[in-house]
Amino acid sequence: MTGLFITFEGPDGCGKSTQIAPLADYLRSKGRTVYTTREPGGTEISDQVRKIIMAMKNTSMHPRTELLLFLSARAQLVEEVIRPRLAAGEIVISDRYADSTLAYQGYGHGVDRDVIRSLLAFATGGLKPDLTLLLDVDAETGLRRRQTGGGEWNRLDAYQLEFHRRVRDGYRELASLEPERWVIVDAEQTPEMVQLAIRGIVTARTGI
Ligand code: TYD
């Protein structure tokens, strides 16, 4: 059995975290070993880097500094967790991965996307997901959900709505550039409908 690497992407408040656990349970019910992780974080070292990225007091952090911290957290996660598990034939589902960096630091902050792409290739050793699900909500809905619903408010949420719009549009462009890897899910539907759609897509794309 070969491993399978699935990533979830989308703007803040798109509901990724709500959807991943039931998908993992569903795939386990089909007899597969499933490991879920999230970015930034997922290893002891990566979680330490996450704290630096998220700290409210780090308001003077330059976008290039932020980019390199995301990449360092990811490099550790890939080598320590993702590659070994894929090699063992497991399904790894990650809440965010490399495309978050293109969407947020690239489209959001305007860091050169070709530069990001080559840094990503270096940081991940070229590891790409087999399937990426974009949970698509408009920026206003996402921010509203984030403020009223779960999840703590962090420094990154405080960026302007305009930033979140660029992120959302960026994601849609990324999906259109690689349609064989991406599927866009309408995440404005109820969580139950979104989960049904996700299961259907995973089955259609992977045969599981
Ligand atoms: P988190 O609290 O995990 O939010 P979410 O539930 O939306 O994933 O915060 C992660 C934040 O970091 C989120 O705003 C997206 C951002 N981010 C980047 O800007 N670049 C990246 O490479 C990654 C992985 C995340």
PDB file of C-alpha atoms and ligand atoms in Angstrom:
ATOM      1  CA  MET A   1       0.000   0.000   0.000  1.00  0.00           C
ATOM      2  CA  THR A   2       1.367   3.419  -0.844  1.00  0.00           C
ATOM      3  CA  GLY A   3       1.056   6.479   1.365  1.00  0.00           C
ATOM      4  CA  LEU A   4      -1.209   9.353   0.495  1.00  0.00           C
ATOM      5  CA  PHE A   5      -0.637  13.003   1.357  1.00  0.00           C
ATOM      6  CA  ILE A   6      -3.778  15.162   1.572  1.00  0.00           C
ATOM      7  CA  THR A   7      -3.688  18.855   2.488  1.00  0.00           C
ATOM      8  CA  PHE A   8      -6.451  21.242   3.487  1.00  0.00           C
ATOM      9  CA  GLU A   9      -6.147  24.885   2.532  1.00  0.00           C
ATOM     10  CA  GLY A  10      -8.321  27.965   2.767  1.00  0.00           C
ATOM     11  CA  PRO A  11      -8.663  31.415   4.272  1.00  0.00           C
ATOM     12  CA  ASP A  12      -8.968  31.890   8.036  1.00  0.00           C
ATOM     13  CA  GLY A  13     -12.388  30.715   9.250  1.00  0.00           C
ATOM     14  CA  CYS A  14     -13.027  28.354   6.328  1.00  0.00           C
ATOM     15  CA  GLY A  15     -13.661  25.436   8.716  1.00  0.00           C
ATOM     16  CA  LYS A  16     -10.687  23.193   7.877  1.00  0.00           C
ATOM     17  CA  SER A  17     -10.179  22.005  11.437  1.00  0.00           C
ATOM     18  CA  THR A  18     -13.846  20.952  11.776  1.00  0.00           C
ATOM     19  CA  GLN A  19     -13.630  18.834   8.622  1.00  0.00           C
ATOM     20  CA  ILE A  20     -10.358  16.985   9.101  1.00  0.00           C
ATOM     21  CA  ALA A  21     -11.256  14.786  12.106  1.00  0.00           C
ATOM     22  CA  PRO A  22     -14.423  13.262  10.544  1.00  0.00           C
ATOM     23  CA  LEU A  23     -12.581  12.663   7.254  1.00  0.00           C
ATOM     24  CA  ALA A  24      -9.794  10.892   9.153  1.00  0.00           C
ATOM     25  CA  ASP A  25     -12.367   8.718  10.969  1.00  0.00           C
ATOM     26  CA  TYR A  26     -14.037   7.883   7.671  1.00  0.00           C
ATOM     27  CA  LEU A  27     -10.752   6.781   6.089  1.00  0.00           C
ATOM     28  CA  ARG A  28      -9.893   4.741   9.208  1.00  0.00           C
ATOM     29  CA  SER A  29     -13.240   2.992   8.849  1.00  0.00           C
ATOM     30  CA  LYS A  30     -11.966   1.886   5.414  1.00  0.00           C
ATOM     31  CA  GLY A  31      -9.028   0.188   7.110  1.00  0.00           C
ATOM     32  CA  ARG A  32      -6.359   2.833   6.482  1.00  0.00           C
ATOM     33  CA  THR A  33      -3.908   4.251   9.019  1.00  0.00           C
ATOM     34  CA  VAL A  34      -4.414   8.000   9.103  1.00  0.00           C
ATOM     35  CA  TYR A  35      -2.230  10.642  10.737  1.00  0.00           C
ATOM     36  CA  THR A  36      -3.417  14.235  11.069  1.00  0.00           C
ATOM     37  CA  THR A  37      -1.208  17.243  11.641  1.00  0.00           C
ATOM     38  CA  ARG A  38      -1.355  21.011  11.315  1.00  0.00           C
ATOM     39  CA  GLU A  39       0.849  23.889  10.281  1.00  0.00           C
ATOM     40  CA  PRO A  40       2.635  25.774  11.575  1.00  0.00           C
ATOM     41  CA  GLY A  41       3.473  23.128  14.172  1.00  0.00           C
ATOM     42  CA  GLY A  42       3.183  19.365  14.315  1.00  0.00           C
ATOM     43  CA  THR A  43       6.543  18.607  15.957  1.00  0.00           C
ATOM     44  CA  GLU A  44       8.072  19.847  19.199  1.00  0.00           C
ATOM     45  CA  ILE A  45      10.507  22.078  17.320  1.00  0.00           C
ATOM     46  CA  SER A  46       7.861  23.314  14.858  1.00  0.00           C
ATOM     47  CA  ASP A  47       5.533  24.165  17.771  1.00  0.00           C
ATOM     48  CA  GLN A  48       8.254  26.333  19.284  1.00  0.00           C
ATOM     49  CA  VAL A  49       8.586  28.177  15.968  1.00  0.00           C
ATOM     50  CA  ARG A  50       4.778  28.532  15.855  1.00  0.00           C
ATOM     51  CA  LYS A  51       4.847  30.409  19.170  1.00  0.00           C
ATOM     52  CA  ILE A  52       7.292  32.959  17.761  1.00  0.00           C
ATOM     53  CA  ILE A  53       5.188  33.449  14.618  1.00  0.00           C
ATOM     54  CA  MET A  54       1.917  33.885  16.518  1.00  0.00           C
ATOM     55  CA  ALA A  55       3.083  36.023  19.452  1.00  0.00           C
ATOM     56  CA  MET A  56       1.090  39.271  19.581  1.00  0.00           C
ATOM     57  CA  LYS A  57       4.196  41.135  20.731  1.00  0.00           C
ATOM     58  CA  ASN A  58       6.066  40.373  17.495  1.00  0.00           C
ATOM     59  CA  THR A  59       4.311  43.140  15.561  1.00  0.00           C
ATOM     60  CA  SER A  60       7.553  44.316  13.971  1.00  0.00           C
ATOM     61  CA  MET A  61       8.141  40.977  12.250  1.00  0.00           C
ATOM     62  CA  HIS A  62       9.159  41.522   8.627  1.00  0.00           C
ATOM     63  CA  PRO A  63       7.311  39.438   5.997  1.00  0.00           C
ATOM     64  CA  ARG A  64      10.586  37.778   4.963  1.00  0.00           C
ATOM     65  CA  THR A  65      11.303  36.808   8.566  1.00  0.00           C
ATOM     66  CA  GLU A  66       7.794  35.377   8.862  1.00  0.00           C
ATOM     67  CA  LEU A  67       8.219  33.449   5.593  1.00  0.00           C
ATOM     68  CA  LEU A  68      11.466  31.839   6.736  1.00  0.00           C
ATOM     69  CA  LEU A  69       9.953  30.847  10.080  1.00  0.00           C
ATOM     70  CA  PHE A  70       7.013  29.113   8.363  1.00  0.00           C
ATOM     71  CA  LEU A  71       9.500  27.286   6.145  1.00  0.00           C
ATOM     72  CA  SER A  72      11.703  26.203   9.034  1.00  0.00           C
ATOM     73  CA  ALA A  73       8.702  24.801  10.928  1.00  0.00           C
ATOM     74  CA  ARG A  74       7.672  22.936   7.766  1.00  0.00           C
ATOM     75  CA  ALA A  75      11.120  21.515   7.008  1.00  0.00           C
ATOM     76  CA  GLN A  76      11.133  19.840  10.413  1.00  0.00           C
ATOM     77  CA  LEU A  77       7.576  18.523  10.049  1.00  0.00           C
ATOM     78  CA  VAL A  78       8.306  17.016   6.635  1.00  0.00           C
ATOM     79  CA  GLU A  79      11.417  15.139   7.741  1.00  0.00           C
ATOM     80  CA  GLU A  80      10.292  14.117  11.218  1.00  0.00           C
ATOM     81  CA  VAL A  81       6.670  13.192  10.529  1.00  0.00           C
ATOM     82  CA  ILE A  82       5.316  13.359   6.987  1.00  0.00           C
ATOM     83  CA  ARG A  83       7.956  11.503   4.952  1.00  0.00           C
ATOM     84  CA  PRO A  84       8.396   8.584   7.379  1.00  0.00           C
ATOM     85  CA  ARG A  85       4.635   8.061   7.633  1.00  0.00           C
ATOM     86  CA  LEU A  86       4.103   8.196   3.884  1.00  0.00           C
ATOM     87  CA  ALA A  87       6.962   5.741   3.483  1.00  0.00           C
ATOM     88  CA  ALA A  88       5.143   3.413   5.909  1.00  0.00           C
ATOM     89  CA  GLY A  89       2.029   3.553   3.694  1.00  0.00           C
ATOM     90  CA  GLU A  90      -0.039   5.836   5.942  1.00  0.00           C
ATOM     91  CA  ILE A  91      -2.424   8.585   4.906  1.00  0.00           C
ATOM     92  CA  VAL A  92      -1.190  11.948   6.187  1.00  0.00           C
ATOM     93  CA  ILE A  93      -3.686  14.808   6.341  1.00  0.00           C
ATOM     94  CA  SER A  94      -2.278  18.251   7.051  1.00  0.00           C
ATOM     95  CA  ASP A  95      -4.239  21.327   8.083  1.00  0.00           C
ATOM     96  CA  ARG A  96      -2.269  23.755   5.834  1.00  0.00           C
ATOM     97  CA  TYR A  97       0.982  23.117   3.986  1.00  0.00           C
ATOM     98  CA  ALA A  98       3.165  24.817   1.368  1.00  0.00           C
ATOM     99  CA  ASP A  99       0.257  26.449  -0.493  1.00  0.00           C
ATOM    100  CA  SER A 100      -0.532  28.510   2.624  1.00  0.00           C
ATOM    101  CA  THR A 101       2.832  30.195   2.169  1.00  0.00           C
ATOM    102  CA  LEU A 102       2.116  31.041  -1.466  1.00  0.00           C
ATOM    103  CA  ALA A 103      -1.357  32.321  -0.544  1.00  0.00           C
ATOM    104  CA  TYR A 104      -0.454  34.329   2.588  1.00  0.00           C
ATOM    105  CA  GLN A 105       3.149  35.436   2.103  1.00  0.00           C
ATOM    106  CA  GLY A 106       2.970  35.495  -1.714  1.00  0.00           C
ATOM    107  CA  TYR A 107      -0.479  36.772  -2.714  1.00  0.00           C
ATOM    108  CA  GLY A 108      -1.198  38.324   0.708  1.00  0.00           C
ATOM    109  CA  HIS A 109       2.067  40.108   1.457  1.00  0.00           C
ATOM    110  CA  GLY A 110       3.434  40.396  -2.046  1.00  0.00           C
ATOM    111  CA  VAL A 111       6.627  38.387  -1.527  1.00  0.00           C
ATOM    112  CA  ASP A 112       7.853  37.248  -4.963  1.00  0.00           C
ATOM    113  CA  ARG A 113       6.080  33.959  -5.716  1.00  0.00           C
ATOM    114  CA  ASP A 114       8.898  32.486  -7.810  1.00  0.00           C
ATOM    115  CA  VAL A 115      11.276  33.077  -4.916  1.00  0.00           C
ATOM    116  CA  ILE A 116       8.774  31.419  -2.562  1.00  0.00           C
ATOM    117  CA  ARG A 117       8.427  28.441  -4.912  1.00  0.00           C
ATOM    118  CA  SER A 118      12.153  27.771  -4.922  1.00  0.00           C
ATOM    119  CA  LEU A 119      12.381  28.218  -1.136  1.00  0.00           C
ATOM    120  CA  LEU A 120       9.455  25.818  -0.734  1.00  0.00           C
ATOM    121  CA  ALA A 121      11.170  23.216  -2.886  1.00  0.00           C
ATOM    122  CA  PHE A 122      14.234  23.529  -0.658  1.00  0.00           C
ATOM    123  CA  ALA A 123      12.316  23.450   2.647  1.00  0.00           C
ATOM    124  CA  THR A 124      10.155  20.457   1.734  1.00  0.00           C
ATOM    125  CA  GLY A 125      12.779  18.565  -0.266  1.00  0.00           C
ATOM    126  CA  GLY A 126      10.248  18.722  -3.103  1.00  0.00           C
ATOM    127  CA  LEU A 127       7.437  16.912  -1.267  1.00  0.00           C
ATOM    128  CA  LYS A 128       4.065  17.849  -2.772  1.00  0.00           C
ATOM    129  CA  PRO A 129       0.589  16.744  -1.708  1.00  0.00           C
ATOM    130  CA  ASP A 130      -1.272  14.136  -3.774  1.00  0.00           C
ATOM    131  CA  LEU A 131      -4.532  15.991  -3.204  1.00  0.00           C
ATOM    132  CA  THR A 132      -5.284  19.492  -1.932  1.00  0.00           C
ATOM    133  CA  LEU A 133      -8.771  20.557  -0.853  1.00  0.00           C
ATOM    134  CA  LEU A 134      -9.475  24.273  -0.928  1.00  0.00           C
ATOM    135  CA  LEU A 135     -12.287  25.134   1.489  1.00  0.00           C
ATOM    136  CA  ASP A 136     -13.468  28.256  -0.189  1.00  0.00           C
ATOM    137  CA  VAL A 137     -15.300  31.033   1.681  1.00  0.00           C
ATOM    138  CA  ASP A 138     -15.236  34.733   0.975  1.00  0.00           C
ATOM    139  CA  ALA A 139     -12.958  36.827   3.152  1.00  0.00           C
ATOM    140  CA  GLU A 140     -15.800  38.508   5.087  1.00  0.00           C
ATOM    141  CA  THR A 141     -17.464  35.192   6.003  1.00  0.00           C
ATOM    142  CA  GLY A 142     -14.136  33.739   7.069  1.00  0.00           C
ATOM    143  CA  LEU A 143     -13.200  36.656   9.289  1.00  0.00           C
ATOM    144  CA  ARG A 144     -16.684  36.823  10.823  1.00  0.00           C
ATOM    145  CA  ARG A 145     -16.604  33.102  11.663  1.00  0.00           C
ATOM    146  CA  ARG A 146     -13.170  33.495  13.133  1.00  0.00           C
ATOM    147  CA  GLN A 147     -14.270  36.377  15.379  1.00  0.00           C
ATOM    148  CA  THR A 148     -17.558  34.900  16.613  1.00  0.00           C
ATOM    149  CA  GLY A 149     -16.783  31.196  16.515  1.00  0.00           C
ATOM    150  CA  GLY A 150     -13.941  29.055  17.768  1.00  0.00           C
ATOM    151  CA  GLY A 151     -10.242  29.711  17.538  1.00  0.00           C
ATOM    152  CA  GLU A 152      -8.285  32.315  19.380  1.00  0.00           C
ATOM    153  CA  TRP A 153      -7.683  35.705  17.779  1.00  0.00           C
ATOM    154  CA  ASN A 154      -4.031  35.991  16.860  1.00  0.00           C
ATOM    155  CA  ARG A 155      -1.665  38.553  15.406  1.00  0.00           C
ATOM    156  CA  LEU A 156      -2.188  37.277  11.884  1.00  0.00           C
ATOM    157  CA  ASP A 157      -5.977  37.717  12.115  1.00  0.00           C
ATOM    158  CA  ALA A 158      -5.466  41.387  12.774  1.00  0.00           C
ATOM    159  CA  TYR A 159      -4.369  42.112   9.194  1.00  0.00           C
ATOM    160  CA  GLN A 160      -6.798  44.065   7.093  1.00  0.00           C
ATOM    161  CA  LEU A 161      -9.723  42.512   5.286  1.00  0.00           C
ATOM    162  CA  GLU A 162      -8.001  43.481   2.028  1.00  0.00           C
ATOM    163  CA  PHE A 163      -5.204  41.081   2.890  1.00  0.00           C
ATOM    164  CA  HIS A 164      -7.676  38.240   3.387  1.00  0.00           C
ATOM    165  CA  ARG A 165      -9.267  39.028   0.039  1.00  0.00           C
ATOM    166  CA  ARG A 166      -5.907  38.716  -1.697  1.00  0.00           C
ATOM    167  CA  VAL A 167      -5.335  35.408   0.099  1.00  0.00           C
ATOM    168  CA  ARG A 168      -8.690  34.039  -1.013  1.00  0.00           C
ATOM    169  CA  ASP A 169      -8.211  35.126  -4.635  1.00  0.00           C
ATOM    170  CA  GLY A 170      -4.665  33.763  -4.531  1.00  0.00           C
ATOM    171  CA  TYR A 171      -5.890  30.363  -3.431  1.00  0.00           C
ATOM    172  CA  ARG A 172      -8.361  30.237  -6.289  1.00  0.00           C
ATOM    173  CA  GLU A 173      -5.610  31.095  -8.751  1.00  0.00           C
ATOM    174  CA  LEU A 174      -3.321  28.402  -7.305  1.00  0.00           C
ATOM    175  CA  ALA A 175      -6.133  25.858  -7.690  1.00  0.00           C
ATOM    176  CA  SER A 176      -6.693  26.840 -11.307  1.00  0.00           C
ATOM    177  CA  LEU A 177      -2.971  26.467 -12.089  1.00  0.00           C
ATOM    178  CA  GLU A 178      -2.856  22.814 -10.949  1.00  0.00           C
ATOM    179  CA  PRO A 179      -6.352  21.354 -11.364  1.00  0.00           C
ATOM    180  CA  GLU A 180      -5.030  17.768 -11.230  1.00  0.00           C
ATOM    181  CA  ARG A 181      -3.994  18.308  -7.594  1.00  0.00           C
ATOM    182  CA  TRP A 182      -6.608  20.775  -6.286  1.00  0.00           C
ATOM    183  CA  VAL A 183     -10.341  20.532  -5.714  1.00  0.00           C
ATOM    184  CA  ILE A 184     -12.356  23.573  -4.620  1.00  0.00           C
ATOM    185  CA  VAL A 185     -15.085  22.887  -2.045  1.00  0.00           C
ATOM    186  CA  ASP A 186     -17.844  25.417  -1.377  1.00  0.00           C
ATOM    187  CA  ALA A 187     -17.346  25.901   2.370  1.00  0.00           C
ATOM    188  CA  GLU A 188     -20.298  28.274   2.793  1.00  0.00           C
ATOM    189  CA  GLN A 189     -22.559  25.185   2.987  1.00  0.00           C
ATOM    190  CA  THR A 190     -23.376  23.496   6.313  1.00  0.00           C
ATOM    191  CA  PRO A 191     -20.497  21.543   7.878  1.00  0.00           C
ATOM    192  CA  GLU A 192     -22.380  18.276   7.166  1.00  0.00           C
ATOM    193  CA  MET A 193     -22.703  19.099   3.464  1.00  0.00           C
ATOM    194  CA  VAL A 194     -19.048  20.110   3.283  1.00  0.00           C
ATOM    195  CA  GLN A 195     -18.029  16.778   4.859  1.00  0.00           C
ATOM    196  CA  LEU A 196     -20.127  14.827   2.358  1.00  0.00           C
ATOM    197  CA  ALA A 197     -18.553  16.730  -0.517  1.00  0.00           C
ATOM    198  CA  ILE A 198     -15.053  16.101   0.847  1.00  0.00           C
ATOM    199  CA  ARG A 199     -15.634  12.338   1.205  1.00  0.00           C
ATOM    200  CA  GLY A 200     -16.946  12.162  -2.340  1.00  0.00           C
ATOM    201  CA  ILE A 201     -13.909  14.009  -3.687  1.00  0.00           C
ATOM    202  CA  VAL A 202     -11.408  11.879  -1.775  1.00  0.00           C
ATOM    203  CA  THR A 203     -13.059   8.685  -3.015  1.00  0.00           C
ATOM    204  CA  ALA A 204     -13.226   9.929  -6.600  1.00  0.00           C
ATOM    205  CA  ARG A 205      -9.607  11.094  -6.622  1.00  0.00           C
ATOM    206  CA  THR A 206      -7.957   8.271  -4.694  1.00  0.00           C
ATOM    207  CA  GLY A 207     -10.246   5.286  -5.072  1.00  0.00           C
ATOM    208  CA  ILE A 208     -10.425   4.802  -1.260  1.00  0.00           C
TER     209      ILE A 208
HETATM  210  P1  TYD B   1      -4.015  29.109  12.939  1.00  0.00           P
HETATM  211  O1  TYD B   1      -4.402  29.654  14.274  1.00  0.00           O
HETATM  212  O2  TYD B   1      -3.439  27.737  12.861  1.00  0.00           O
HETATM  213  O3  TYD B   1      -5.228  29.335  11.958  1.00  0.00           O
HETATM  214  P2  TYD B   1      -6.022  28.440  10.945  1.00  0.00           P
HETATM  215  O4  TYD B   1      -6.988  27.675  11.786  1.00  0.00           O
HETATM  216  O5  TYD B   1      -6.670  29.446  10.049  1.00  0.00           O
HETATM  217  O6  TYD B   1      -5.042  27.556  10.190  1.00  0.00           O
HETATM  218  O7  TYD B   1      -3.013  30.166  12.320  1.00  0.00           O
HETATM  219  C1  TYD B   1      -2.309  29.927  11.195  1.00  0.00           C
HETATM  220  C2  TYD B   1      -2.131  31.266  10.503  1.00  0.00           C
HETATM  221  O8  TYD B   1      -0.885  31.286   9.812  1.00  0.00           O
HETATM  222  C3  TYD B   1      -3.215  31.510   9.463  1.00  0.00           C
HETATM  223  O9  TYD B   1      -3.606  32.862   9.514  1.00  0.00           O
HETATM  224  C4  TYD B   1      -2.482  31.251   8.164  1.00  0.00           C
HETATM  225  C5  TYD B   1      -1.081  31.631   8.472  1.00  0.00           C
HETATM  226  N1  TYD B   1      -0.048  30.937   7.662  1.00  0.00           N
HETATM  227  C6  TYD B   1       0.763  31.675   6.811  1.00  0.00           C
HETATM  228  O10 TYD B   1       0.630  32.908   6.730  1.00  0.00           O
HETATM  229  N2  TYD B   1       1.724  31.037   6.088  1.00  0.00           N
HETATM  230  C7  TYD B   1       1.934  29.688   6.182  1.00  0.00           C
HETATM  231  O11 TYD B   1       2.835  29.133   5.505  1.00  0.00           O
HETATM  232  C8  TYD B   1       1.101  28.935   7.083  1.00  0.00           C
HETATM  233  C9  TYD B   1       1.284  27.454   7.244  1.00  0.00           C
HETATM  234  C10 TYD B   1       0.124  29.600   7.808  1.00  0.00           C
END
